[in-house]
XYZ file of C-alpha atoms in Angstrom:
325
model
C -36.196 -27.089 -43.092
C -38.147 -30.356 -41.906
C -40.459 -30.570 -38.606
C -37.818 -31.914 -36.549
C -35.002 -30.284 -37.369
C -37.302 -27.120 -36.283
C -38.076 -28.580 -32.997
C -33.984 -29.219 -32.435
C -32.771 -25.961 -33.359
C -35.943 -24.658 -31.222
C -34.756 -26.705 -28.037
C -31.486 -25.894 -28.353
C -32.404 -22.105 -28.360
C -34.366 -23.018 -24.872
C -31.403 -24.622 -23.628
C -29.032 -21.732 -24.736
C -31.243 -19.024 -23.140
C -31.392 -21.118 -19.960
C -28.207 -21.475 -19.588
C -27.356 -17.757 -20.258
C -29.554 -16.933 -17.256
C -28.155 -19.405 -15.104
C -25.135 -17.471 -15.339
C -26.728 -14.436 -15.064
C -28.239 -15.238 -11.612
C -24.478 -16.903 -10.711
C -22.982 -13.548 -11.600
C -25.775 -11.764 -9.260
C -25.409 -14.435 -6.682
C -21.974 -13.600 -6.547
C -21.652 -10.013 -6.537
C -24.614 -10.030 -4.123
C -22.200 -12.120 -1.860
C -19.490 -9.498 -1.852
C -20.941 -7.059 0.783
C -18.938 -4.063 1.329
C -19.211 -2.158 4.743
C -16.612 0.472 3.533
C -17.022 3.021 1.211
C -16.062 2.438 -2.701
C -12.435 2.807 -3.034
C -11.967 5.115 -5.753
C -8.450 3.721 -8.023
C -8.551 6.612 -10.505
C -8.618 9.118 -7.702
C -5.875 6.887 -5.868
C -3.778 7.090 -9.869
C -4.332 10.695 -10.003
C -2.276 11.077 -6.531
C 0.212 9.065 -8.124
C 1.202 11.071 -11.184
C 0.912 14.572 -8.746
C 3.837 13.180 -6.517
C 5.731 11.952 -9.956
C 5.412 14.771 -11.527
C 6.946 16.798 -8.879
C 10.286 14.855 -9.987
C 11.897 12.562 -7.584
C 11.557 12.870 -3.918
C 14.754 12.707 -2.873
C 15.492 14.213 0.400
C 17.288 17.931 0.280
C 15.602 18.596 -3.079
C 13.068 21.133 -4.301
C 10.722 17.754 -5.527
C 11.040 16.521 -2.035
C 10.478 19.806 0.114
C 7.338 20.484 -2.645
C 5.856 17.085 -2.486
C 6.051 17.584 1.401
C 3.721 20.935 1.441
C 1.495 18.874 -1.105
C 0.684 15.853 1.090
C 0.244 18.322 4.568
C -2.205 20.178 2.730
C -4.015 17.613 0.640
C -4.511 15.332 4.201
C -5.406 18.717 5.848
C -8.477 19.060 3.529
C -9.939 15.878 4.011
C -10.451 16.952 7.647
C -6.965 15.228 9.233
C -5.317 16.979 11.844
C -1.652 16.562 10.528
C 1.758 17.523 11.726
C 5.255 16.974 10.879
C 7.534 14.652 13.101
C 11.495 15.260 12.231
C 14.856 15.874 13.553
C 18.513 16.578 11.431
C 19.181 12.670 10.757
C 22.447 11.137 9.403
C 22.612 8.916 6.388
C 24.817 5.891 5.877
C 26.739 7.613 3.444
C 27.468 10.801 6.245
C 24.671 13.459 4.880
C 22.533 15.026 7.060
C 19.003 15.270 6.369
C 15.832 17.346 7.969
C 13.605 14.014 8.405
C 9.813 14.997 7.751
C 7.606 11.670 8.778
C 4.178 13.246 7.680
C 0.867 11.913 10.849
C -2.609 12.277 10.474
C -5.064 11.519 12.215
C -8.913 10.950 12.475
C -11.004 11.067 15.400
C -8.631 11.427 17.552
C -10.475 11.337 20.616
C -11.199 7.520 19.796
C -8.929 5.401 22.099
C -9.351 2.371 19.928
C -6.963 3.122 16.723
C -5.793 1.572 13.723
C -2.252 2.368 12.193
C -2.122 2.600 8.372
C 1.443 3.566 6.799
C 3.612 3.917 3.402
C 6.953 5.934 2.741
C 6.529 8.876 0.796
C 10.693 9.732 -0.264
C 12.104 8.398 -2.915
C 15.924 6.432 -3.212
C 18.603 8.345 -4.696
C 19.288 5.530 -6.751
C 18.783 3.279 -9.592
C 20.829 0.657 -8.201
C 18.996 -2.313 -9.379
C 18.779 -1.409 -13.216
C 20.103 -3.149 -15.546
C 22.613 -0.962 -16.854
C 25.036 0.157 -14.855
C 25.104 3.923 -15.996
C 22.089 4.663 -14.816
C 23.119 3.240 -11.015
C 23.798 6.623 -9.971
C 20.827 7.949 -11.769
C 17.142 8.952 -9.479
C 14.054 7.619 -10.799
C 10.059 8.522 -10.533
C 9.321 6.067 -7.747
C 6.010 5.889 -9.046
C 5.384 2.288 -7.465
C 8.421 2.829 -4.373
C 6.590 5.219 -2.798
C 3.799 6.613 -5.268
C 1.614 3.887 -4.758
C 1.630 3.822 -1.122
C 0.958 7.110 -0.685
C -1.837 7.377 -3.084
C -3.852 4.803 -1.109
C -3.565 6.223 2.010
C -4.421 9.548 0.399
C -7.670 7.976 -1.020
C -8.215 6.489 2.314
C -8.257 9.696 3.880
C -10.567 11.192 1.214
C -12.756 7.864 1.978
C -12.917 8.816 5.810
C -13.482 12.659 5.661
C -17.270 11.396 3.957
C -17.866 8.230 6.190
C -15.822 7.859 9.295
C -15.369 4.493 10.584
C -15.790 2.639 14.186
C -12.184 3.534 15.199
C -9.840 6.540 14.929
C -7.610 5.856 11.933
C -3.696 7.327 12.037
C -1.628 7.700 8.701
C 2.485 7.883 8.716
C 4.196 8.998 5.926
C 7.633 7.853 6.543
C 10.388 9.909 5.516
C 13.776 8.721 4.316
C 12.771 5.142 4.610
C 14.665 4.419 1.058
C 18.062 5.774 1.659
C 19.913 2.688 2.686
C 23.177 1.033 2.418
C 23.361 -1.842 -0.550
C 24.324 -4.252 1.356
C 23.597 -3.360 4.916
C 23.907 -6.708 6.969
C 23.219 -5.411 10.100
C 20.390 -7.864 11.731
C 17.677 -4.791 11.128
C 19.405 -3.202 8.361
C 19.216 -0.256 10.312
C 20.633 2.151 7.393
C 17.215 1.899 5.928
C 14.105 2.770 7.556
C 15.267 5.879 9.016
C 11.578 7.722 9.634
C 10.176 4.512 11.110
C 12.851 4.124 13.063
C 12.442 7.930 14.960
C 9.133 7.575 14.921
C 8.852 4.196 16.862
C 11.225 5.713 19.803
C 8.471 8.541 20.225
C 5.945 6.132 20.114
C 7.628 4.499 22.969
C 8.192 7.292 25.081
C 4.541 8.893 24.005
C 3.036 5.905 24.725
C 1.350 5.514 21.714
C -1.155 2.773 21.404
C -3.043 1.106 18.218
C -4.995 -2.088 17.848
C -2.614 -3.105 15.123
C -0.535 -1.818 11.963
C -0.298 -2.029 8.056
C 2.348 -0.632 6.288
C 1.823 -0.414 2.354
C 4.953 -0.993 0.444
C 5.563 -1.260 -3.576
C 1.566 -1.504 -3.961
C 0.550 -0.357 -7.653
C 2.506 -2.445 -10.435
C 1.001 -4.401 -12.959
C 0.288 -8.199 -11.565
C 1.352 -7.528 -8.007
C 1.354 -10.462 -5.618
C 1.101 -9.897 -1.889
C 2.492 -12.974 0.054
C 3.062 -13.398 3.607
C 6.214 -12.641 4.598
C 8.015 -13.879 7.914
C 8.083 -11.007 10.587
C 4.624 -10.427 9.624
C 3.619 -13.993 9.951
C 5.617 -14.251 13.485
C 4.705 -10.869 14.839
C 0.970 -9.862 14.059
C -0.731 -13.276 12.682
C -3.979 -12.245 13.570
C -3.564 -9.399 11.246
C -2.107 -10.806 8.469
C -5.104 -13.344 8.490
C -7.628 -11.072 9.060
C -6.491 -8.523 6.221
C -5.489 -11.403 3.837
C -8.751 -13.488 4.489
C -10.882 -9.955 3.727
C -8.490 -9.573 0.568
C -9.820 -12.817 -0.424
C -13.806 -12.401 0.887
C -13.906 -9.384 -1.370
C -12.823 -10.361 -4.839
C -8.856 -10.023 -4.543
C -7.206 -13.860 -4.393
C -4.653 -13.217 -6.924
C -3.303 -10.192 -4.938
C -3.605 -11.589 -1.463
C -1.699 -14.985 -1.985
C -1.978 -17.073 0.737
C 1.992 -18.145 0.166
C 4.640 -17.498 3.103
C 7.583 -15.441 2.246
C 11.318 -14.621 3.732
C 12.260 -12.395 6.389
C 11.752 -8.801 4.751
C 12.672 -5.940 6.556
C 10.492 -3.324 6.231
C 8.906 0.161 8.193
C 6.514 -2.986 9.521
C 9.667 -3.905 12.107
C 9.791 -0.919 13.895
C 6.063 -0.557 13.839
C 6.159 -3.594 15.939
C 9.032 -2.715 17.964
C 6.839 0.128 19.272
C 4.459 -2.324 20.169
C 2.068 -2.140 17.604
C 1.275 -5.385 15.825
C 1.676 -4.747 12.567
C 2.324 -6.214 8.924
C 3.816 -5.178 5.557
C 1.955 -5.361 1.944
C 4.372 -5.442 -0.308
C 4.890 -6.814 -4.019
C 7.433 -9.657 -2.974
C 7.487 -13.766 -3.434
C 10.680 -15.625 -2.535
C 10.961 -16.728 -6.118
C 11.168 -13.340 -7.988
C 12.123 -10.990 -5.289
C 10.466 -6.935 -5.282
C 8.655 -6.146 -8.347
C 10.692 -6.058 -11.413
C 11.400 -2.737 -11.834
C 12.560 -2.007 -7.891
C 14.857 0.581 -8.260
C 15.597 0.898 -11.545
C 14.520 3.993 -14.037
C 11.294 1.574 -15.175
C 10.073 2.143 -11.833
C 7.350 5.281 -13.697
C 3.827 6.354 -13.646
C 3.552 3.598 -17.185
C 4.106 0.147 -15.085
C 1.229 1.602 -12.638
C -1.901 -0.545 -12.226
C -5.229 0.866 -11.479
C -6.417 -2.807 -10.355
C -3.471 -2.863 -7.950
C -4.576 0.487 -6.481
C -7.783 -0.746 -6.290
C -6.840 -3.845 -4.268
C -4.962 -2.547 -1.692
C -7.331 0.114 -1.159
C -10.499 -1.841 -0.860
C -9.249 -4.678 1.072
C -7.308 -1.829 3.394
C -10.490 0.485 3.746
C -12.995 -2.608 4.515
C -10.425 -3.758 6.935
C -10.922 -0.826 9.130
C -14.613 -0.259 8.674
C -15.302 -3.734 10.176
C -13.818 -2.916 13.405
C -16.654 -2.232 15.755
């Protein structure tokens, strides 16, 4: 090999080392730039609370799964320090059955008058009514992602607060027979659906209940999950929505928290702000494919669950709160 062709490949080596630390300090720069105040949201923890409520079988209301998963989630929240009771009455489905409704609260430092409401429905529908084949329409599924995923983060949430406790008092819901609804309900609220939210906001009313603002978690642990903006959100609690979608963003998360405006979606978020509360729905919905694709159907298992999803939500959720002062 001749002198200069020495000096080239020596040069070139330079360069290539330069430019491998340049991204090296970019990389630092920019996960120096992401500073957390919340604690680390942990998505294999969040996972594992997933495949507990699936493997319980579906939570349909009036089953063993559902009365099981129930003691589960009352004792689980209990041991991270909540103090946790059961809100219920018998409650009529569209299709005439009478149900005991259990909404699961919980709540941390209670004695703080400044609150933040965090919420996610823990039953699961009856049926498969949006799979593809039509023999399985009558057929339950795992609800892994409608409700698993909900839950999960909230129950990770909890474990998060029991070792660091936030600025503000923090209150869960678990809603209860949320996904029992008519097909085609066209009422103006769908009111078939929602049935847990709905009790609970008339207590709210008559309690008094107060919170800074709402979130209510929705379909939040599938594979590639987009989170846009949808319109009751947008028209009821737009400070939210920025603030939590704006933090989504801040923190690593742009591909989850899409800043792209969405239909009218009716959700436990209306009755959340019918009580008052200004509050907001994250769910995995864009105008252009609808609900995550397996929404009701038998696909909708523990497999199509995504850790990064989990992870999210979670984060973005958890650093929400822990910036309040």
């Amino acid at each position: 090999m001749n002198k200069k062709l020495l000096i080239f490949f020596a040069i070139a080596l330079i360069g290539f080392q330069a430019c491998r630390n340049d991204k090296k300090d970019s990389s630092e720069t920019s996960n120096q730039e992401i500073k957390l105040v919340s604690p680390d949201f942990n998505a294999d923890s969040a996972y594992a609370y997933v495949k507990t409520q699936v493997d319980f079988g579906p939570r349909i209301p009036g089953t063993m799964a559902h009365q099981k998963c129930a003691e589960y989630l009352v004792s689980k929240l209990k041991s991270f320090g909540a103090e946790v009771k059961i809100q219920g009455a018998k409650t009529t489905t569209f299709d005439g059955k009478i149900y005991q409704l259990k909404n699961i609260l919980a709540s941390f430092n209670s004695g703080n008058k400044n609150r933040v409401l965090i919420t996610a429905h823990w039953d699961a529908r009856p049926f498969s009514d949006q799979d593809a084949d039509p023999a399985n329409h009558s057929k339950s599924f795992d609800a892994a992602n409608d409700a698993g995923s909900g839950v999960a983060v909230i129950l990770e949430m909890a474990r998060q607060i029991q070792q660091k406790q936030p600025n503000v008092g923090v209150d869960f819901v678990l809603w209860d027979l949320e996904d029992y609804g008519k097909a085609k309900d066209e009422t103006p609220d769908e009111i078939t659906w929602c049935l847990g939210s709905q009790y609970w906001a008339k207590n709210a009313v008559s309690t008094g209940y107060k919170a800074l603002y709402g979130i209510n978690l929705d379909m939040v642990g599938s594979g590639n999950a987009q989170f846009s903006q949808d319109e009751i959100s947008r028209q009821s609690a737009p400070d939210v929505e920025k603030k939590v979608w704006d933090i989504g963003n801040e923190i690593g998360y742009p591909s989850f928290f899409v800043n792209l405006p969405s239909g009218r979606i009716v959700d436990d978020h209306v009755w959340m702000n019918k009580a008052g509360i200004p509050s907001i729905d994250i769910i995995h919905y864009n105008d252009n494919s609808g609900f995550y694709i397996n929404w009701h159907t038998q696909l909708d298992n523990l497999a199509n669950i995504d850790k990064n999803t989990l992870k999210a939500t979670g984060q973005t959720v958890l650093e929400t709160i822990y910036r309040e002062k």
